[in-house]
Coordinates of C-alpha atoms in Angstrom, one line a residue:
M6 CA 13.7 81.3 41.6
T7 CA 13.1 77.8 40.3
I8 CA 14.8 77.1 37.0
L9 CA 12.8 74.8 34.8
P10 CA 14.8 71.9 33.3
V11 CA 15.2 71.9 29.6
I12 CA 14.1 69.3 27.1
S13 CA 16.7 66.9 25.8
E14 CA 14.5 64.5 23.7
V15 CA 11.0 64.2 22.4
R16 CA 9.8 60.8 21.1
G17 CA 6.6 59.2 19.9
R18 CA 5.9 55.5 20.0
P19 CA 3.0 54.0 18.1
V20 CA 1.0 51.2 19.5
V21 CA -2.4 49.5 18.8
A22 CA -3.8 48.8 22.2
P23 CA -6.7 46.4 22.9
M24 CA -9.8 47.8 24.4
A25 CA -12.0 46.3 27.0
R26 CA -15.0 47.5 25.0
P27 CA -14.4 48.0 21.3
F28 CA -17.0 50.2 19.7
T29 CA -18.9 50.7 16.5
T30 CA -20.4 54.0 15.3
A31 CA -22.6 55.1 12.4
S32 CA -19.4 56.3 10.7
G33 CA -17.1 53.4 11.4
S34 CA -15.7 50.9 13.9
V35 CA -12.8 51.1 16.4
P36 CA -11.8 47.5 17.2
A37 CA -8.6 48.6 19.1
A38 CA -7.0 51.9 20.0
P39 CA -4.3 53.2 17.7
L40 CA -2.3 55.4 20.1
L41 CA 0.9 57.5 19.8
L42 CA 2.6 57.5 23.1
L43 CA 4.6 60.8 23.7
D44 CA 7.6 61.2 26.0
V45 CA 9.2 64.6 26.7
I46 CA 12.5 63.8 28.4
T47 CA 14.4 66.5 30.3
E48 CA 18.1 66.9 31.1
S49 CA 17.2 66.5 34.8
G50 CA 15.7 63.1 34.3
V51 CA 12.0 64.1 34.6
V52 CA 10.0 62.6 31.8
G53 CA 6.5 63.8 30.8
H54 CA 4.0 61.3 29.3
S55 CA 0.9 61.7 27.3
Y56 CA -0.9 59.9 24.4
V57 CA -2.9 60.9 21.4
F58 CA -5.5 58.8 19.4
G59 CA -5.0 58.2 15.7
Y60 CA -8.5 56.9 14.9
T61 CA -6.9 54.4 12.5
P62 CA -3.5 52.7 12.6
A63 CA -2.8 54.1 9.2
M64 CA -2.3 57.5 10.7
L65 CA 0.3 56.5 13.3
P66 CA 3.4 56.6 11.0
A67 CA 2.6 60.2 9.9
M68 CA 2.0 61.3 13.5
A69 CA 5.3 59.8 14.7
S70 CA 7.0 61.6 11.8
I71 CA 5.5 64.9 12.9
V72 CA 7.0 64.3 16.4
R73 CA 10.4 63.7 14.9
E74 CA 10.1 66.9 12.9
L75 CA 9.0 69.0 15.9
A76 CA 11.6 67.7 18.2
P77 CA 14.4 70.1 17.1
E78 CA 12.0 73.0 17.9
L79 CA 11.7 71.9 21.5
I80 CA 15.1 70.4 22.4
G81 CA 17.1 72.9 24.6
E82 CA 13.9 74.7 25.7
P83 CA 12.5 74.7 29.2
I84 CA 9.4 72.7 30.0
A85 CA 7.1 75.7 30.0
P86 CA 3.9 74.3 28.5
T87 CA 2.0 77.4 27.5
R88 CA 5.1 79.1 26.1
R89 CA 6.1 76.1 24.0
T90 CA 2.6 75.6 22.7
Q91 CA 2.3 79.2 21.7
E92 CA 5.7 79.0 19.9
L93 CA 4.6 76.0 17.9
Q94 CA 1.3 77.6 17.0
G95 CA 3.3 80.7 15.8
R96 CA 5.7 78.5 13.9
F97 CA 2.9 76.9 11.9
R98 CA 0.5 79.9 11.6
L99 CA 0.3 79.7 7.8
L100 CA -0.4 75.9 7.8
G101 CA -2.8 76.0 10.7
M102 CA -3.4 73.7 13.6
Q103 CA -6.1 71.5 12.2
G104 CA -5.4 67.8 11.6
L105 CA -2.5 65.6 12.7
L106 CA -0.2 68.5 13.4
G107 CA -2.7 70.0 15.9
M108 CA -3.2 66.6 17.5
V109 CA 0.5 66.1 18.0
V110 CA 1.0 69.7 19.3
S111 CA -1.8 69.1 21.8
G112 CA -0.2 65.9 22.9
I113 CA 3.1 67.6 23.5
D114 CA 1.4 70.3 25.5
M115 CA -0.1 67.5 27.7
A116 CA 3.3 65.8 28.1
L117 CA 4.9 69.1 29.1
W118 CA 2.2 69.7 31.8
D119 CA 2.8 66.1 33.0
A120 CA 6.6 66.8 33.3
L121 CA 5.9 70.0 35.2
G122 CA 3.6 68.2 37.6
K123 CA 6.2 65.5 38.2
L124 CA 8.9 68.2 38.8
T125 CA 6.8 69.9 41.4
D126 CA 5.2 66.7 42.8
Q127 CA 1.7 68.1 42.0
P128 CA -1.2 66.8 39.9
V129 CA -1.8 68.9 36.8
A130 CA -5.2 70.0 38.3
G131 CA -3.1 71.6 41.1
L132 CA -0.9 73.4 38.7
L133 CA -4.0 74.8 37.0
G134 CA -5.2 76.3 40.3
G135 CA -7.6 73.5 41.4
E136 CA -7.4 70.0 42.9
P137 CA -8.5 66.6 41.9
V138 CA -12.2 66.1 42.6
A139 CA -14.6 63.2 42.0
L140 CA -16.3 64.0 38.7
R141 CA -19.5 62.4 37.6
A142 CA -19.0 60.3 34.5
Y143 CA -21.2 58.5 32.0
D144 CA -20.4 55.1 30.7
S145 CA -19.8 55.4 27.0
Y146 CA -21.0 52.7 24.6
G147 CA -20.9 52.2 20.9
M148 CA -23.9 50.8 18.9
V149 CA -25.4 48.4 21.3
D150 CA -27.0 45.0 20.6
P151 CA -29.9 43.7 22.8
Q152 CA -28.5 40.1 22.7
R153 CA -24.9 41.1 23.6
D154 CA -25.0 44.2 25.7
E155 CA -27.9 43.9 28.2
R156 CA -25.7 42.5 31.0
A157 CA -23.0 45.1 30.4
L158 CA -25.6 47.9 30.6
R159 CA -27.0 46.5 33.8
D160 CA -23.4 46.2 35.2
S161 CA -22.8 49.9 34.4
I162 CA -25.8 51.0 36.4
E163 CA -25.0 48.6 39.3
S164 CA -21.5 49.9 39.5
G165 CA -22.8 53.4 40.1
F166 CA -23.0 55.2 36.7
Q167 CA -25.9 57.6 36.6
A168 CA -25.7 58.2 32.9
I169 CA -25.2 56.1 29.7
K170 CA -24.4 57.1 26.2
I171 CA -25.0 55.0 23.2
K172 CA -24.3 55.5 19.5
I173 CA -27.1 55.4 16.9
G174 CA -27.6 56.4 13.3
Y175 CA -28.7 53.1 11.9
P176 CA -29.6 52.9 8.2
D177 CA -33.2 52.5 9.3
A178 CA -34.7 55.2 11.6
A179 CA -37.0 52.6 13.1
R180 CA -33.9 50.8 14.4
D181 CA -32.8 54.0 16.2
V182 CA -36.1 54.2 17.9
A183 CA -36.1 50.5 18.8
V184 CA -32.6 50.6 20.3
V185 CA -33.2 53.7 22.3
R186 CA -36.5 52.3 23.7
W187 CA -34.7 49.1 24.6
V188 CA -31.9 50.9 26.5
R189 CA -34.3 53.2 28.3
E190 CA -36.2 50.1 29.5
I191 CA -33.0 48.5 30.7
I192 CA -31.7 51.5 32.6
G193 CA -35.0 52.9 33.8
P194 CA -36.3 56.5 33.9
D195 CA -33.9 57.8 36.6
I196 CA -30.6 57.3 34.7
E197 CA -29.6 59.9 32.2
L198 CA -29.5 58.7 28.6
M199 CA -27.5 60.4 25.8
V200 CA -27.3 59.4 22.1
D201 CA -24.6 60.1 19.6
Y202 CA -25.2 60.1 15.8
N203 CA -21.5 60.6 15.0
Q204 CA -22.2 63.1 12.2
S205 CA -24.2 60.6 10.2
L206 CA -27.2 62.6 9.1
N207 CA -28.1 65.7 7.1
P208 CA -30.2 68.4 8.9
P209 CA -33.6 67.4 7.5
E210 CA -33.1 63.7 8.3
A211 CA -31.7 64.6 11.7
C212 CA -34.8 66.7 12.5
R213 CA -37.1 63.8 11.5
R214 CA -35.2 61.2 13.6
V215 CA -34.8 63.4 16.6
E216 CA -38.5 64.1 16.7
R217 CA -39.1 60.4 16.9
L218 CA -36.9 60.1 20.0
R219 CA -38.7 62.8 22.0
E220 CA -40.5 60.4 24.3
F221 CA -37.3 59.0 25.7
D222 CA -36.2 62.0 27.7
L223 CA -32.7 62.3 26.3
Y224 CA -30.1 64.3 28.1
W225 CA -28.5 65.3 24.8
V226 CA -28.4 64.5 21.1
E227 CA -24.7 64.5 20.0
E228 CA -23.4 65.4 16.6
P229 CA -26.5 64.7 14.6
V230 CA -24.9 66.3 11.5
A231 CA -21.4 66.9 10.2
A232 CA -19.2 68.5 12.8
E233 CA -18.3 71.4 10.6
D234 CA -22.0 72.1 9.8
L235 CA -22.6 74.6 12.6
A236 CA -25.6 76.0 10.8
G237 CA -27.0 72.5 10.6
H238 CA -26.6 71.9 14.3
S239 CA -28.3 75.2 15.0
S240 CA -31.2 74.3 12.7
V241 CA -31.7 71.0 14.5
R242 CA -31.8 72.8 17.8
R243 CA -34.4 75.3 16.6
A244 CA -36.6 72.8 14.7
T245 CA -36.8 70.0 17.4
G246 CA -36.1 71.7 20.7
A247 CA -33.6 68.9 21.4
R248 CA -30.6 69.7 23.5
V249 CA -27.7 69.4 21.1
Q250 CA -24.1 68.4 22.1
T251 CA -21.1 68.9 19.9
G252 CA -17.5 69.9 20.1
E253 CA -15.2 66.9 20.0
N254 CA -14.1 68.0 16.6
W255 CA -13.5 71.7 17.2
W256 CA -9.9 72.7 16.5
F257 CA -8.5 74.8 19.3
P258 CA -10.5 77.6 21.1
R259 CA -11.3 79.4 17.8
G260 CA -13.3 76.4 16.7
F261 CA -15.4 76.8 19.8
Q262 CA -15.7 80.5 19.2
A263 CA -17.3 79.8 15.8
A264 CA -19.8 77.4 17.3
I265 CA -20.8 79.9 19.9
A266 CA -21.4 82.5 17.2
A267 CA -23.5 80.1 15.3
S268 CA -25.6 79.1 18.3
A269 CA -24.7 75.5 17.4
C270 CA -25.2 73.7 20.7
D271 CA -26.6 73.6 24.2
F272 CA -23.5 71.7 25.5
A273 CA -19.8 71.8 24.6
M274 CA -17.6 68.7 24.4
F275 CA -13.9 69.4 24.5
D276 CA -11.5 66.9 23.1
I277 CA -8.2 67.7 24.8
M278 CA -6.3 66.4 21.8
K279 CA -8.0 68.8 19.4
I280 CA -8.8 71.8 21.7
G281 CA -5.0 72.5 22.2
G282 CA -4.0 70.4 25.2
F283 CA -4.4 71.9 28.7
T284 CA -3.3 75.3 27.3
G285 CA -6.1 75.4 24.8
W286 CA -8.7 73.8 27.1
M287 CA -8.3 76.5 29.8
L288 CA -8.9 79.2 27.2
A289 CA -11.9 77.4 25.9
A290 CA -13.2 76.8 29.4
G291 CA -13.2 80.6 29.9
Q292 CA -15.3 81.0 26.8
A293 CA -17.7 78.4 28.0
Q294 CA -18.1 80.1 31.3
A295 CA -18.8 83.5 29.6
V296 CA -21.7 82.0 27.7
S297 CA -22.9 79.6 30.4
L298 CA -22.3 76.4 28.3
P299 CA -21.9 73.2 30.2
V300 CA -18.7 71.4 29.3
S301 CA -18.1 67.6 29.0
S302 CA -15.0 65.7 28.0
H303 CA -14.3 63.5 25.1
F304 CA -11.9 60.5 25.5
F305 CA -8.5 60.8 27.3
V306 CA -10.0 60.1 30.7
E307 CA -6.6 60.5 32.5
A308 CA -5.9 64.0 31.2
S309 CA -9.5 65.2 31.0
A310 CA -10.1 64.5 34.7
H311 CA -7.5 67.2 35.5
A312 CA -8.9 69.7 33.0
M313 CA -12.5 69.1 34.1
A314 CA -11.6 69.6 37.7
V315 CA -10.8 73.3 36.9
T316 CA -13.6 73.9 34.4
P317 CA -16.2 76.3 35.8
T318 CA -19.1 74.8 33.9
A319 CA -18.0 71.1 34.1
D320 CA -20.9 68.8 33.3
W321 CA -20.1 65.1 32.5
M322 CA -16.9 63.1 32.1
E323 CA -16.9 60.6 29.3
Y324 CA -15.6 57.2 30.6
L325 CA -14.2 55.3 27.7
D326 CA -10.9 53.5 28.3
L327 CA -8.5 53.9 25.4
A328 CA -5.1 53.4 27.1
G329 CA -5.7 51.0 30.1
A330 CA -3.9 48.1 28.4
I331 CA -0.6 50.0 28.3
L332 CA -0.8 51.7 31.7
L333 CA 0.5 50.3 35.0
D334 CA -2.3 51.9 36.9
P335 CA -5.3 52.6 34.6
C336 CA -7.9 55.2 35.6
R337 CA -11.0 53.4 36.9
P338 CA -14.3 54.9 37.9
V339 CA -15.5 54.6 41.5
D340 CA -19.3 54.7 42.0
G341 CA -19.8 56.4 38.7
H342 CA -17.1 59.0 39.3
V343 CA -13.6 59.7 38.0
T344 CA -10.9 61.4 40.0
A345 CA -7.6 62.7 38.5
A346 CA -4.4 61.1 39.7
G347 CA -0.9 62.5 40.1
P348 CA 1.8 63.7 40.2
G349 CA 1.4 65.2 36.7
L350 CA -1.2 63.2 34.9
G351 CA -0.7 60.1 37.0
I352 CA 0.4 58.1 33.9
T353 CA 3.0 55.3 34.2
W354 CA 3.7 53.3 31.1
N355 CA 3.5 49.5 31.2
E356 CA 6.6 48.9 29.1
K357 CA 6.0 45.2 28.7
A358 CA 2.6 45.8 27.3
I359 CA 3.9 48.6 25.0
A360 CA 6.5 46.2 23.6
R361 CA 3.7 43.7 22.9
Y362 CA 1.4 46.2 21.1
A363 CA 4.0 48.3 19.3
V364 CA 3.6 48.7 15.6

C-alpha cells in the first residue's frame, strides 16, 4: 500500500503578472493579472503548485492571510485532495465557501492534485481517470477596438482558432451592434463567435440588446445580467431564444444546482477556482452530464485542460493566458487546441520572474 507523504508547509506568494493581452470589460479593466501562487510542500520533497486570480491587487494580502490561517489545518496531513477539501468545507460550514475563502480552498485543492500527480508521475487528467487530449479552444478577447485589434483577430484565425469571444456591453447599444458586426466581418461566417456582457445589463435591456444581435449567428451570449440573477438569465433565454452561457461565478457545485433548477442557461462555464478545484469540478461535471449541459472552462488554462479532458459534456476551452509570465513552460495553443501537460498540472514556476513581479 502506498503511503501518501504528509504536508509540511503551505505558502501563498502574491504577484502581479503582466499579460500578453490585457483586457477591458463592461464592468472593469484588468491591465495585469493579480495572482496568488500556492505551494503545498511535503515532507518527502514533493511540492504541489497552483495559482488563483485575485481580480484586483487589493485582494492579494487578504488571500495570502487566509493561506497562513489555513496552513495549520493542513500541516501533518497526507496529500489526499478530496479528503482535505471536504475537511476544509466542514470546518467552515457556518461561514460558507463563497468569496476569498472558497477561492483559496479551491487553489489548495488544485495544488494537492498537482502534488499527487508529481508523486505518481502522472498528469492530473490521468489521476481523474482520463488522459490529456487536444481540446478545442476559443481565443478570448476583451472589448475590441477596430483600429487596434484587427491584426490580432486575423492572427487568431490564422493560428487555427475556430472560435472567438469578445466582450461587449457598451454604454450605447448601437456600439454593441457595430462592434459585433465588425468582428463578424473580420472572422467570417464559419468561425464561431461568442459575446460576453460581464453582468452589465438588467433583464429588459438585455432582451432588447440581444434581439439586435440576432443576425450575427452568435454561439452564445454570456452573463447578460448579474450572475446571481438566475431568474433574469432564464427570462432572457425565454424572451429572445438566445443561447445563454453563465457559470463562472457559481460557488461550488451547489451554485450550479441552483442554476439548473432555475433553467438559467444553455451552457455551463466552470471556473475551477470557484467551483471547488478538481474535487468540486468533478461533482459539477456529473451534474452537467445528467442534464446534458455542455461545459466550458473559465481562465486557468493549465488546470482547466486536465478537468475538461475528463468532463463528459466538454464544449470549449477558454484560452486567456493569466500566468504565462511567471511560468517556465507556459501553456500554448496548437492549431486552436489546448492539451494538458504533466506530471501533475505541468506547472513550473519561473522564480526569477516571480521575484520581479512580487508584491
